[in-house]
Every structure is written in structure tokens, then in C-alpha cells.
Amino acid sequence: MPLDGAALGQALGEGPLAVHTTLCRREAPAFQRATRSSDDLTVACTQEQRLFTELSAQTEGAVPLEARPIRFVNLRETGGWGREAARATPKMAALLAAARLPDPEPVPTVTYRSAGRLLIIGPLDRAEALAAHLDDALQVTLFATGGAGRQERRHPVLGGELQRVSGWLGAFSVAWSEQNPIALDLCTRCNACVAACPESAIGLDYQVNLDACRSHRDCVRVCEAPGAIDFQRAPVAHEDTFDLVLDLRPQPAFTQHALPQGYLHLPPQAGADAQLAALLQLRERVGEFEKPKFFHYQQRLCAHGRNERVGCNACVEVCSASAISSQLAQQRIQVNPQLCVGCGACTTVCPTGALGYAYPSAAHQGRTLRTLLSTYARAGGRHAALLLHSQGAGQQRLQDWGRAAQLDRQLNGVPARVLPVALWHTASVGLELWLSAIAQGASQVWLLTTDEEAPDYLRALREQMDVAEALLQGLGYSGEHFRLLHARDARDLAALDAAAQVPPAATVRQPATFAVQADKRATLELALDHLVQQSPLATPPAAIALPAAGAPLGTVEVDRDACTLCLSCVSACPANALQDNPQAPQLRFVEKNCVQCGLCVGTCPENALRLQPRLWLDPQRRQPRVVNEQPAYGCIRCGTPFGTLKGVEAMLARLSGHPMFQGAAADRLKMCGDCRVIDIHTGQQPRITDL
């Protein structure tokens, strides 16, 4: 592949870079010399990462990897192999610059502890066959769901009606009800009952099929000595804990897309490769394991609920691991870190930033994107398109794409203007970072998805893209800026290659230089401000309408005829967008703060509010504006204002037919609190100044 060491060095602010052709073979001494230096060391090869790591460890005088890690970056499949390889120098410089960035800041970890207690659920014959490959490393218990067991009993066997499987690696809870006449812990497997049953209602799983049984009770007679069969036995509830679960049934015990750590589902149709992978994974799941705590949560920003009403439920609905649950009574959500798989979809759809992605942080991700874009532009690149992909299957598709382009000249390969960005998960980055990338000079942002992503993730990403595209189109930036690409495996590489050959979209004239903030809304505002300032339109519109699904921006329309200024909406608003005025009966609204959660709409007793997703471009969106006001209602005795005219009139109208509020009692409704008490206790008409 073409490599211009001088141009790369200039773009990186260094002297000419030495270009090696066989660094992993006869030029290996050059690498060994580099390992002895304390300078940062980046190797533009991922194919031989294992070899270089071992070579560094074996080199005398090399700086230990703990003190100076070696960073690896792929330049070949991502651009060196393809029709546009000769024009890929700016991209290579950008990838090298990003590879040299420091690692993300460490975060708290989540710990799993497994002692190797494994429960295998499924037909007894298949369960016993798999247990034979595991019982030298794990403590195996079987839960029989039919099948024919071996005569030799090598493992404890449970049976009955499985009622619940919950938990995660090291902490699974299994509940079942033992309802069968045969008690497996008493059964000696003498097979006398199997032979004696005239209906063949007892199989070699040593359980009675009650649908086939005709109550001859021959089995009871032949089992008199061990006494394992009792048709009068009451159901017995059991519950036990396990560290690992292997489920062989056709349908898994969990319905979510992302299964808990330590739970493996191996249905009957699973092939030999899947079976081998499951066995190896189970054998490795003994000991103590850690993972990053991928999220952080700020309840004060959460718009999930107020006053026992649900507002925003986006994170609960999108989570593919069922790790997020509602705690409406506490006006919050709860995230189970043991179930969280770190996809980040919850942080992407969260309109307030109450849920944030912690590892890597938004600031680190923003620094990576800014480094890529600025280095690419400095090296002479134009119309950059960011290709966000996962570190797992997405990374593999990208490498397959580059390799296929080298072998098949019908494919173009990764275009020279496309900058790949590896993420833990494609759903971990959303609207505010995409728009920040456009504001910092990117022409387009594409997401490469595979079969890893849950359907709800794809839906959420499309919704976010629709909102982002509506914002850019409304500001006059032409072209398609956001695209969701999909590649299951090598069969889709031709379609992926064709989808990448699209013209660039319009972007800003002057790239922004702001840093991505920890506050999601602050980052979004910075990006919008720059995009509005750089808008190609001579006169931008007053407002840009946004799709209702996924929009984090908008206004609240107030029906002034219905609103009584009860201010229930003010107490319900989690973002301080709706405010009262202590000096006058007014309802004020700060549009910049509104997250379109809908809590105000659900709380309003008059049904006087309606959400309208939009981006209002008037500077007043940052200031409180009055959306409704009414005259004050003065006490009929002392004149003190104590409510709004419409509010008191609505109260009088509703209570006019009530027998408790007639005559003098009705007049008390028109009094302030002090005068009402005086009137009740004196029955006279003193003035407040007489007291």
C-alpha cells in the first residue's frame, strides 16, 4: 500500500516517518530499538499485534508495557487496501494521531464472583452428555425436562415445574415446584417402576407423565422399599442459587436481547461450533471478574416521573438487557450494573443527560473525534465522513471489507474520506456528539451496524438521526448527513461498498474548536450555536420543526382558555423549563431547558398543555417568556390577592351545586385564608385592620 512518510510526519508535527515493509520479520530490530526508548510507541499494524507484544517482552532493555503501553492502529484494511489508497494519507495521519491519545480515565468497576456452581436445564440425556465435559472444572447440577438419563448417577438431578430463573454471573436464583409423584432424591434408578407401568407413563428421566398415567399404581407397589413414589405428596416449593446456568430448552429463560453474564442458551438446533464455544466459556467462568461501570446517573436531572406520573421512559424501553427499571415512587429509575452490558443506548436516548456514558466518557469520545477531524483537515483532507462501528463485529466487518477490496478489484474499499471510529458499542454515541462532529468539520456521520445490535437500538438510532437531519436541513445544510449502514457478514460487503460511494454533504465553513462537555445539554447547545452561526442561509427560519419521536428540543403550547394557572406543571417540570413568577400570577417558559418529557402534559388537570418539538432560533429561547397570565383575585373582605380570577371562578363553578358551599359558605370561598377563619369563628364582618 502507498505510504508517504514525509507527509505523515508533517501532518503529525514530526519529522519524516521511517516506512518499514517487513517490520515483523527482517526489520524487527528497528522495532526492538524503539521499545528501548521511553517515547510513545505506536505501531501501524494490528495483524501482528501479538507478535510485537511478545517481542517487546523478550527484548533486553525494553520499557515494560506497564510503564509505556504500545498502541496499535490499522492503516491497511481501513484505507491502504482500496482504489483510493493513494489519496488516503490525510486519513492515515488522522488515525495515527487518534491512536496516540491517552486511554480513558478509569472508572469504578463491577465485580462478579463465581465458585463454578453450574445448573444445566434440559433433557436429561443431552444435559448429562454436556456435563461430562464440564464436571472436572465445575460443580454440575442437572434440571431434567424429559429425556433419558444414564443408569449411572454422576450429578445431582432436580425436577419439577421451573418457575423462575433470574440473576447474573455468580448470583443466579432458580425457583421451582416439585409436583411429580416421584421424588428424585429418593429414587434409586432401579427401573422397576418403568418396567411395571402398563402405559409407559414413566420414562428414563424417572418422572411420571400424569397425562398418560391411568392410576394403576403398579409403580407404587414395586417402589415400596425406597418409597420414592407418592401420588398424595403435596407440591413442594424450592429455591436455590447457582453461579452459572446452561439452558438447553428451545426457548431461553430470559426474553431480553442481551442475556445476563453467566447465562448461556444452547437450543436443540445449535451446531457443534456453538456447543464448543459454550463449553469453553463456561469453563472459564470461575473466579473473580471485573468490568467497568459504564454509566453514571444523576437523579436530579431525571425526567422519568413526578407525582406518580411517568414522563420520559426512553431508557427503560430501549435497554436490551432489562437492566433499567422504574422506581416511580422515588421519582427515579434504577440501573442494575450487574445486568448492564455497556451498550450506552440509554445514555443516547436520555434527553436530559441524567444517564451518561462513563467509559469512555463523552469528553474522551469528543477529544477523539476532534483529533481525527482536525488532523485530517490539517493534512489536506476534505469532506470527512466518520464511520462509527463496534469494536467487535463492526471491527471485523471493516477488516473484511478492506481485505475483500484487495482481492476483488470490483470493490472500492473504504473511501479515503471515511474515518473509522471504533466504539464499545455503536449505540453509545448519539445526537449531541454527531452534531458536534458536523460542527467541527465532518461532512457526514455513518453508523455501521451488524447483528450485534438489538432491534430497539436500531429504532432509537434512526429516530436520533431523523432529528439530527431535520436540524441540519432546516439550517440549510444540504445533502444526507447521517446514514445507518448494515453488514451481517461477508455477504453484505458489496452492498456496504456501494452504500459508501455517496457524495459528501454540506458542512460548516469554519470548523468549531469547542470541547465536548460532560453535560449532554451543554454540548448540544454548543454544537447548535456553531451550526446556526455557520448556516448557509442568509436568513434562517424562525423555527425548525422536529420529528416527535426522540426530539429533545421543543416548546409547550398553552391553551389560555383552559389554563387556570394552578402551576401543577411547574412543580412537575424536572428541567426548570416551566416557572412561576413570585411577583405576579404568570406561567413562564424557558424553551432552551425543555426536554419534551411530557410530565407537564400528564400532570395538567385541565389538559391545557401540548408539546411541540422544534428548534426555535430566537435568542429569547434562553430567557423566560410569559406563556400565560391572569388577573389576581382579591379577597372580598380585605382585598388581599390569594388566587387567579379564572382559578377561583373555576372552583366556584364546580362547587356551586354542593350543599356544603351555599350561602355564607359560598362567600367564604371568595375570601383569603385569614378572613375565612375569622368569618367561621365570629360570624361578624370585621375588617382585617381591626384585629
XYZ file of C-alpha atoms in Angstrom:
691
model
C 0.000 0.000 0.000
C 1.239 3.538 -0.675
C 2.786 5.247 2.366
C 4.177 8.796 2.355
C 6.339 9.007 5.473
C 7.241 12.652 4.913
C 3.635 13.795 4.519
C 2.505 11.758 7.516
C 5.275 13.200 9.673
C 4.416 16.741 8.615
C 0.713 16.241 9.407
C 1.634 14.900 12.850
C 4.051 17.729 13.565
C 7.108 15.491 13.398
C 9.956 14.839 11.020
C 9.631 12.292 8.207
C 8.464 8.924 9.465
C 10.525 5.852 8.624
C 8.475 3.490 6.461
C 9.011 -0.233 7.091
C 7.889 -3.010 4.799
C 8.728 -6.082 6.896
C 8.828 -4.762 10.453
C 7.520 -8.048 11.798
C 10.259 -10.057 10.071
C 13.723 -8.941 8.970
C 13.232 -5.328 10.124
C 12.272 -6.440 13.648
C 15.489 -4.952 15.158
C 14.139 -1.471 14.323
C 11.092 -2.241 16.444
C 13.268 -3.573 19.259
C 15.305 -0.366 19.287
C 12.079 1.617 19.581
C 10.950 -0.442 22.566
C 14.064 0.626 24.492
C 13.082 4.280 24.211
C 10.748 5.925 26.715
C 8.978 7.832 23.928
C 5.408 6.940 22.989
C 5.358 3.953 20.660
C 2.670 3.453 18.011
C 2.739 0.558 15.568
C 0.624 0.901 12.418
C -0.195 -2.787 12.251
C -2.826 -4.786 14.077
C -2.295 -8.084 12.259
C 0.902 -8.855 14.181
C -0.075 -7.250 17.493
C 0.541 -10.457 19.430
C 3.970 -10.939 17.848
C 5.087 -7.358 18.575
C 3.860 -7.591 22.165
C 5.807 -10.799 22.748
C 8.871 -9.382 21.014
C 8.818 -6.332 23.277
C 8.627 -8.553 26.372
C 11.641 -10.563 25.145
C 13.779 -7.553 24.195
C 16.511 -6.777 26.696
C 16.249 -3.228 27.994
C 12.754 -2.661 26.612
C 10.486 -0.346 28.588
C 7.900 -2.520 30.393
C 4.425 -2.441 28.877
C 3.012 -1.388 32.251
C 5.079 1.787 32.126
C 4.680 2.563 28.415
C 1.984 0.652 26.508
C 2.364 0.034 22.803
C -0.522 1.410 20.752
C -1.618 -0.343 17.578
C -3.617 1.145 14.716
C -4.875 -0.340 11.452
C -3.991 1.668 8.345
C -4.169 -1.131 5.816
C -7.705 -2.504 5.775
C -9.105 0.933 6.691
C -7.633 2.715 3.682
C -4.358 1.287 2.381
C -6.178 -1.504 0.565
C -8.628 0.067 -1.856
C -8.976 2.074 -5.012
C -8.429 5.370 -3.198
C -5.325 4.264 -1.274
C -3.130 6.848 -2.985
C -5.356 9.638 -1.580
C -5.605 8.165 1.940
C -2.616 9.969 3.526
C -4.789 12.520 5.426
C -6.893 9.666 6.797
C -3.798 7.712 7.858
C -2.444 10.790 9.636
C -5.753 11.229 11.461
C -5.826 7.589 12.574
C -2.229 7.785 13.808
C -2.977 10.969 15.765
C -6.046 9.437 17.407
C -4.137 6.268 18.292
C -1.654 8.313 20.338
C -4.322 9.815 22.596
C -4.197 8.685 26.244
C -6.503 5.950 27.460
C -9.840 6.912 29.011
C -9.867 7.841 32.666
C -10.538 4.801 34.877
C -13.995 4.410 36.385
C -15.436 2.277 39.208
C -15.723 -1.405 38.411
C -18.469 -4.002 38.790
C -17.370 -7.319 40.306
C -18.668 -10.850 39.680
C -17.630 -13.793 41.858
C -18.231 -17.327 40.639
C -17.429 -20.539 42.521
C -18.365 -22.662 39.493
C -21.810 -23.962 40.587
C -23.464 -24.753 37.260
C -27.101 -25.631 36.597
C -27.871 -27.334 33.285
C -31.555 -27.171 32.307
C -32.819 -29.505 29.597
C -33.422 -33.097 28.502
C -31.537 -35.434 30.807
C -29.580 -37.281 28.137
C -28.270 -34.123 26.495
C -27.603 -32.464 29.846
C -25.581 -35.448 31.070
C -23.556 -35.551 27.847
C -22.554 -31.907 28.221
C -21.962 -32.260 31.959
C -19.355 -34.912 31.237
C -17.231 -32.223 29.530
C -17.584 -29.788 32.430
C -17.637 -31.676 35.720
C -13.856 -31.718 36.041
C -13.906 -27.907 36.366
C -17.424 -27.097 37.600
C -19.890 -28.336 40.206
C -22.713 -29.502 37.955
C -26.397 -29.902 38.858
C -28.986 -31.023 36.312
C -32.600 -29.902 35.999
C -34.386 -32.523 33.936
C -37.070 -31.560 31.426
C -37.540 -35.030 29.963
C -35.097 -37.180 28.060
C -33.492 -40.454 29.051
C -30.822 -40.412 31.741
C -27.899 -42.754 32.110
C -28.005 -45.518 34.660
C -25.004 -44.103 36.472
C -25.890 -41.061 38.534
C -22.894 -38.738 38.321
C -24.607 -35.441 39.153
C -27.469 -34.242 41.348
C -30.742 -34.170 39.387
C -33.627 -31.799 40.046
C -37.083 -31.965 38.527
C -40.482 -30.323 38.597
C -42.002 -27.152 37.213
C -39.417 -24.424 36.673
C -40.959 -21.145 37.791
C -38.199 -18.557 37.716
C -34.606 -18.041 36.660
C -33.163 -14.636 37.495
C -29.843 -13.015 38.302
C -26.396 -12.888 36.742
C -22.956 -14.475 36.899
C -22.329 -15.645 40.454
C -25.836 -14.795 41.667
C -28.495 -16.745 39.780
C -31.655 -17.563 41.694
C -33.714 -20.541 40.488
C -37.174 -21.366 41.824
C -39.180 -24.476 41.000
C -42.066 -26.511 42.336
C -41.621 -30.251 42.856
C -45.016 -31.664 41.876
C -44.216 -35.069 40.419
C -45.113 -38.231 42.393
C -41.520 -39.479 42.060
C -39.034 -37.830 44.421
C -35.744 -37.787 42.551
C -33.685 -37.593 45.733
C -35.210 -40.902 46.913
C -35.203 -42.670 43.540
C -32.564 -45.414 43.230
C -32.961 -45.811 39.435
C -33.769 -49.487 39.819
C -36.115 -49.102 36.801
C -38.791 -51.264 38.417
C -41.432 -48.541 38.020
C -40.505 -48.056 34.356
C -40.974 -51.755 33.671
C -44.157 -52.044 35.750
C -46.104 -49.118 34.250
C -48.590 -50.522 31.698
C -48.998 -47.121 29.953
C -45.259 -46.385 29.715
C -46.026 -43.187 31.587
C -42.639 -43.272 33.344
C -39.546 -42.606 31.270
C -35.863 -42.764 31.967
C -35.988 -39.260 33.364
C -37.756 -41.018 36.279
C -40.771 -38.730 36.285
C -44.441 -39.677 35.851
C -46.249 -38.289 32.822
C -49.533 -37.543 34.583
C -51.357 -37.066 31.271
C -50.570 -40.684 30.296
C -50.992 -42.214 33.760
C -54.239 -44.216 34.344
C -53.740 -44.610 38.093
C -52.953 -48.334 38.128
C -50.386 -47.601 40.841
C -48.266 -50.608 39.889
C -45.300 -48.278 40.184
C -46.123 -47.564 43.841
C -46.227 -51.275 44.615
C -42.812 -52.054 43.090
C -41.257 -48.977 44.736
C -42.323 -49.955 48.235
C -38.772 -50.366 49.577
C -37.286 -46.955 48.632
C -40.665 -45.231 48.878
C -39.843 -42.725 46.147
C -43.368 -42.644 44.616
C -46.237 -40.932 46.379
C -49.243 -39.669 44.424
C -50.566 -37.899 47.525
C -47.438 -35.812 48.021
C -48.187 -32.088 48.202
C -46.221 -29.787 45.877
C -43.004 -28.568 47.458
C -41.512 -25.167 46.564
C -37.732 -24.988 46.191
C -35.264 -22.204 45.558
C -31.506 -22.379 45.158
C -28.631 -20.265 43.891
C -26.097 -21.011 41.171
C -23.172 -19.203 39.593
C -23.796 -20.317 36.015
C -26.780 -21.536 34.009
C -26.715 -23.521 30.763
C -30.201 -23.687 29.250
C -30.818 -26.389 26.623
C -34.522 -25.718 26.108
C -35.845 -24.354 22.778
C -36.794 -21.016 24.373
C -34.487 -19.191 26.812
C -35.488 -18.289 30.344
C -34.813 -14.617 29.551
C -36.632 -12.696 26.846
C -34.299 -9.697 26.502
C -31.855 -9.391 23.607
C -28.749 -9.199 25.814
C -28.685 -12.223 28.109
C -27.152 -11.902 31.593
C -23.486 -12.663 32.130
C -23.115 -16.322 33.081
C -26.322 -17.480 31.332
C -25.880 -19.412 28.094
C -28.688 -20.618 25.860
C -27.926 -23.639 23.690
C -31.135 -24.664 21.889
C -31.520 -28.102 20.267
C -30.632 -26.748 16.824
C -27.298 -25.279 17.991
C -24.373 -26.575 15.976
C -21.097 -28.067 17.098
C -19.273 -24.719 16.973
C -21.833 -23.063 19.244
C -21.690 -26.009 21.634
C -17.893 -25.905 21.811
C -17.900 -22.139 22.373
C -20.424 -22.518 25.212
C -18.392 -25.238 26.907
C -15.185 -23.209 26.734
C -16.913 -20.105 28.032
C -18.423 -21.945 30.980
C -15.093 -23.480 31.962
C -13.529 -20.021 32.058
C -16.244 -18.520 34.287
C -14.775 -19.490 37.653
C -13.134 -16.886 39.861
C -13.495 -13.125 40.239
C -14.204 -10.909 37.237
C -14.469 -7.162 36.786
C -15.904 -4.840 34.173
C -16.215 -1.048 34.033
C -19.324 0.589 35.401
C -20.332 2.024 32.063
C -22.882 4.605 33.219
C -23.436 7.338 35.759
C -26.842 8.562 36.878
C -27.960 11.937 38.239
C -31.435 11.723 39.702
C -31.844 15.495 39.887
C -31.798 15.650 36.077
C -34.045 12.636 35.513
C -37.399 13.285 33.820
C -38.774 9.796 34.390
C -41.545 10.681 36.801
C -43.137 13.191 39.110
C -46.219 12.896 41.308
C -46.575 9.203 40.396
C -46.868 10.048 36.705
C -44.434 8.721 34.106
C -42.847 11.263 31.809
C -39.742 10.096 29.953
C -39.455 6.314 29.761
C -36.951 6.136 26.915
C -34.141 4.388 28.796
C -36.429 1.723 30.272
C -37.879 0.940 26.850
C -34.600 0.816 24.932
C -32.487 -1.274 27.334
C -31.835 -4.646 25.708
C -30.536 -6.176 28.945
C -33.584 -5.363 31.112
C -31.125 -3.627 33.417
C -33.229 -0.485 33.926
C -36.399 -0.440 35.997
C -38.802 2.257 37.093
C -38.942 3.470 40.680
C -41.793 5.877 40.202
C -42.473 6.329 43.916
C -38.922 7.682 44.309
C -39.194 9.730 41.075
C -36.260 7.898 39.511
C -35.079 4.915 37.545
C -32.703 2.235 38.781
C -29.909 0.689 36.731
C -28.606 -2.732 37.736
C -24.854 -2.550 36.993
C -24.562 -6.350 37.048
C -27.005 -6.671 34.132
C -25.757 -3.622 32.207
C -23.744 -4.659 29.132
C -22.406 -1.173 28.383
C -24.222 -0.587 25.099
C -24.945 3.030 26.060
C -28.293 3.173 24.270
C -29.916 4.525 27.440
C -27.488 7.450 27.520
C -28.107 8.125 23.824
C -31.889 8.403 24.173
C -31.801 10.264 27.527
C -32.907 13.832 26.718
C -31.551 15.438 29.893
C -28.184 13.756 30.383
C -29.324 12.174 33.644
C -27.827 8.946 32.312
C -24.337 9.471 30.978
C -21.828 7.128 29.362
C -18.872 6.832 31.715
C -16.318 4.594 29.979
C -15.129 6.141 27.845
C -16.565 9.477 28.863
C -18.226 11.918 26.492
C -15.218 14.213 26.841
C -12.842 11.420 25.770
C -15.017 10.468 22.804
C -15.284 14.117 21.801
C -11.500 14.530 22.029
C -11.056 11.531 19.742
C -13.451 12.900 17.115
C -11.911 16.382 17.264
C -8.389 14.943 16.897
C -9.421 12.870 13.892
C -11.141 15.750 12.131
C -8.546 18.424 12.857
C -5.604 16.218 11.831
C -7.410 15.101 8.684
C -8.089 18.718 7.682
C -4.544 19.830 8.533
C -3.173 17.078 6.262
C -5.268 18.357 3.372
C -8.275 16.088 3.661
C -11.748 17.314 2.692
C -15.337 16.178 3.244
C -14.569 13.804 6.116
C -17.156 11.140 6.894
C -16.954 9.447 10.293
C -17.759 5.728 10.285
C -18.689 4.672 13.813
C -18.534 0.923 14.422
C -18.311 -1.515 17.315
C -15.023 -2.982 18.492
C -16.394 -6.489 17.967
C -18.374 -7.488 14.907
C -18.178 -3.995 13.424
C -14.379 -4.039 13.518
C -14.408 -7.464 11.870
C -16.703 -6.268 9.048
C -14.375 -3.321 8.425
C -11.335 -5.583 8.147
C -13.252 -7.979 5.905
C -14.177 -5.021 3.691
C -10.578 -3.888 3.290
C -9.337 -7.406 2.612
C -12.069 -8.037 0.059
C -11.139 -4.813 -1.762
C -7.538 -6.039 -2.025
C -8.666 -9.354 -3.521
C -11.647 -8.212 -5.589
C -10.946 -5.233 -7.827
C -14.700 -4.760 -8.275
C -14.840 -3.365 -4.756
C -13.645 0.136 -3.914
C -12.778 -0.479 -0.273
C -13.079 2.082 2.491
C -13.099 5.515 0.788
C -10.198 7.859 1.507
C -12.500 10.400 3.150
C -14.101 7.882 5.542
C -12.541 7.857 9.020
C -13.348 4.697 11.024
C -14.005 5.192 14.744
C -14.149 2.121 16.992
C -16.672 2.258 19.866
C -17.516 -0.233 22.569
C -20.997 -0.166 21.053
C -22.468 1.855 18.202
C -25.451 2.895 20.345
C -23.220 4.639 22.887
C -22.934 7.842 20.822
C -25.906 9.976 19.877
C -27.296 13.267 18.705
C -25.074 15.712 20.604
C -21.797 14.059 19.510
C -22.952 13.586 15.921
C -23.848 17.273 15.638
C -20.599 18.221 17.382
C -18.712 16.279 14.708
C -20.546 18.160 11.951
C -19.834 21.462 13.720
C -16.149 20.520 13.909
C -15.900 19.931 10.182
C -17.265 16.472 9.401
C -19.386 16.211 6.290
C -21.235 13.077 7.378
C -21.588 10.612 10.244
C -22.325 6.987 9.420
C -23.015 4.098 11.767
C -22.027 0.558 10.784
C -24.308 -1.966 12.476
C -24.265 -5.753 12.478
C -26.462 -8.412 14.040
C -24.981 -7.406 17.415
C -27.419 -4.520 17.801
C -30.854 -5.124 19.276
C -33.838 -4.020 17.149
C -34.711 -1.343 19.697
C -31.224 0.125 19.311
C -31.684 0.473 15.559
C -35.062 2.139 16.087
C -33.597 4.596 18.590
C -30.644 5.416 16.328
C -32.942 6.055 13.360
C -35.065 8.379 15.474
C -31.993 10.299 16.604
C -30.764 10.529 13.017
C -34.129 11.865 11.853
C -33.960 14.621 14.474
C -30.347 15.492 13.651
C -31.040 15.530 9.915
C -34.098 17.737 10.384
C -31.971 20.250 12.304
C -29.287 20.407 9.619
C -31.726 20.568 6.728
C -33.649 23.323 8.480
C -30.420 25.316 8.838
C -29.703 24.948 5.131
C -27.036 22.234 5.151
C -27.891 20.196 2.065
C -27.229 16.518 1.474
C -27.602 13.391 3.573
C -25.518 13.809 6.709
C -26.433 10.673 8.658
C -26.735 7.105 7.475
C -27.240 3.740 9.138
C -25.242 1.027 7.343
C -25.755 -2.666 7.993
C -23.491 -5.628 7.259
C -24.252 -9.031 8.753
C -21.224 -10.803 7.281
C -19.181 -11.089 4.087
C -22.373 -11.492 2.045
C -23.194 -7.821 2.617
C -19.785 -6.359 1.756
C -20.736 -5.498 -1.824
C -23.817 -3.615 -0.628
C -21.744 -1.884 2.051
C -19.160 -0.889 -0.542
C -21.854 0.603 -2.765
C -23.525 2.431 0.110
C -20.250 4.203 0.949
C -19.943 5.689 -2.532
C -22.165 8.703 -1.944
C -21.399 12.387 -2.432
C -20.432 14.449 0.594
C -22.976 16.652 2.343
C -22.674 20.343 3.129
C -20.887 21.262 6.330
C -19.589 24.331 8.154
C -17.177 26.798 6.547
C -15.155 27.230 9.725
C -14.841 24.160 11.993
C -15.644 24.663 15.660
C -12.960 24.169 18.292
C -15.079 23.648 21.408
C -14.514 20.648 23.663
C -17.320 18.182 24.304
C -18.714 18.756 27.783
C -19.688 16.283 30.465
C -23.143 17.915 30.397
C -25.050 16.493 27.423
C -27.310 19.525 27.004
C -24.345 21.901 27.168
C -22.623 20.005 24.344
C -25.799 20.057 22.267
C -26.138 23.831 22.757
C -22.510 24.424 21.745
C -22.991 22.410 18.565
C -26.280 24.123 17.695
C -24.845 27.581 18.301
C -21.981 26.953 15.896
C -24.213 25.347 13.278
C -26.620 28.297 13.424
C -23.739 30.761 13.170
C -22.304 28.928 10.140
C -25.659 28.350 8.444
C -25.539 28.730 4.637
C -28.898 30.513 4.752
C -28.866 34.293 4.568
C -31.999 34.354 6.726
C -32.512 31.214 8.797
C -36.127 30.275 9.629
C -37.711 31.399 12.868
C -38.090 27.779 13.982
C -37.314 24.284 12.704
C -39.964 21.609 13.178
C -38.622 18.320 14.516
C -39.957 14.747 14.473
C -41.929 13.894 17.595
C -40.029 10.644 18.232
C -36.752 11.251 20.019
C -36.750 15.046 19.887
C -35.022 16.563 22.961
C -35.943 20.136 21.979
C -39.230 21.944 21.707
C -41.848 24.164 23.224
C -45.023 23.762 25.259
C -48.211 25.273 23.873
C -50.637 26.555 26.489
C -54.399 26.762 25.968
C -55.021 30.052 27.760
C -58.767 29.473 27.836
C -58.361 26.181 29.702
C -55.358 27.018 31.914
C -56.237 28.206 35.420
C -52.642 28.875 36.449
C -52.763 26.167 39.106
C -48.990 25.746 38.420
C -49.072 21.947 38.756
C -46.905 21.858 35.656
C -44.231 23.979 37.340
C -43.815 21.532 40.205
C -43.730 18.613 37.756
C -41.139 20.036 35.347
C -37.740 18.380 36.028
C -35.762 20.751 33.801
C -36.949 24.092 35.222
C -38.391 24.956 31.826
C -41.784 25.917 33.288
C -41.531 28.546 36.007
C -43.840 30.703 38.066
C -43.426 34.383 38.892
C -43.395 35.126 42.625
C -44.444 38.707 41.888
C -47.449 38.081 39.651
C -49.833 35.296 38.543
C -47.834 34.210 35.500
C -46.637 30.984 33.905
C -43.215 31.437 32.325
C -41.299 29.136 29.990
C -37.600 28.780 29.125
C -37.560 26.889 25.835
C -33.851 26.069 25.985
C -34.468 23.947 29.097
C -37.403 21.908 27.753
C -36.616 18.231 27.112
C -40.089 17.276 25.794
C -40.575 14.658 28.509
C -44.338 15.286 28.719
C -44.583 15.369 32.516
C -46.301 18.746 32.368
C -48.876 17.435 29.888
C -49.616 14.400 32.044
C -49.854 16.466 35.210
C -52.099 19.297 33.964
C -55.620 18.796 35.408
C -57.143 20.991 32.703
C -55.483 19.276 29.699
C -54.281 22.716 28.702
C -50.752 21.819 27.546
C -49.387 20.317 24.346
C -45.807 19.507 23.317
C -44.401 20.862 20.062
C -40.927 19.544 19.092
C -38.905 22.248 17.389
C -35.725 24.322 17.478
C -36.620 27.961 17.995
C -33.827 30.159 16.679
C -34.810 33.315 18.519
C -32.298 34.348 21.239
C -35.284 34.585 23.565
C -35.326 30.781 23.803
C -32.737 31.169 26.569
C -34.847 33.635 28.554
C -38.110 33.159 30.488
C -41.135 34.270 28.473
C -44.684 34.554 29.718
C -46.932 31.914 28.184
C -49.982 32.687 30.316
C -51.035 35.240 32.864
C -54.266 36.268 34.549
C -55.560 38.963 36.892
C -55.317 38.220 40.582
C -58.492 37.555 42.548
C -58.781 39.741 45.651
C -60.406 38.731 48.915
C -63.956 40.152 49.140
C -63.297 41.268 52.703
C -59.756 42.598 52.826
C -58.788 42.813 49.157
C -55.651 40.666 49.522
C -54.869 38.700 46.305
C -54.986 34.975 47.002
C -55.542 33.311 43.646
C -56.176 33.906 39.971
C -59.505 35.127 38.676
C -60.006 32.088 36.457
C -58.880 29.665 39.152
C -61.335 30.981 41.740
C -64.144 31.176 39.198
C -63.495 27.572 38.168
C -63.595 26.500 41.813
C -66.874 28.357 42.431
C -68.445 26.829 39.340
C -67.503 23.302 40.345
C -68.743 23.685 43.935
C -71.868 25.689 43.176
C -74.143 22.682 43.438
C -72.521 21.222 46.553
C -74.726 21.509 49.670
C -71.737 22.357 51.873
C -70.955 25.509 49.901
C -74.158 27.531 49.856
C -74.899 30.987 51.186
C -72.232 32.268 53.600
C -70.119 29.167 52.961
C -70.005 30.064 49.280
C -68.829 33.571 50.174
C -66.001 32.117 52.241
C -64.588 30.566 49.070
C -64.052 34.133 47.876
C -62.011 35.066 50.946
C -58.344 34.758 51.729
C -57.231 32.248 54.346
C -57.202 34.727 57.241
C -60.642 36.161 56.528
C -62.110 32.725 56.076
C -61.019 31.726 59.593
C -62.358 34.947 61.075
C -65.688 34.532 59.349
C -66.091 30.961 60.596
C -65.358 31.827 64.226
C -67.109 35.199 64.578
C -69.929 35.225 62.093
C -69.395 39.011 62.041
C -67.886 41.289 59.443
C -64.737 42.806 60.973
C -62.016 44.222 58.787
C -58.539 42.791 58.854
C -57.257 46.133 60.241
C -59.463 45.759 63.312
C -57.508 42.758 64.629
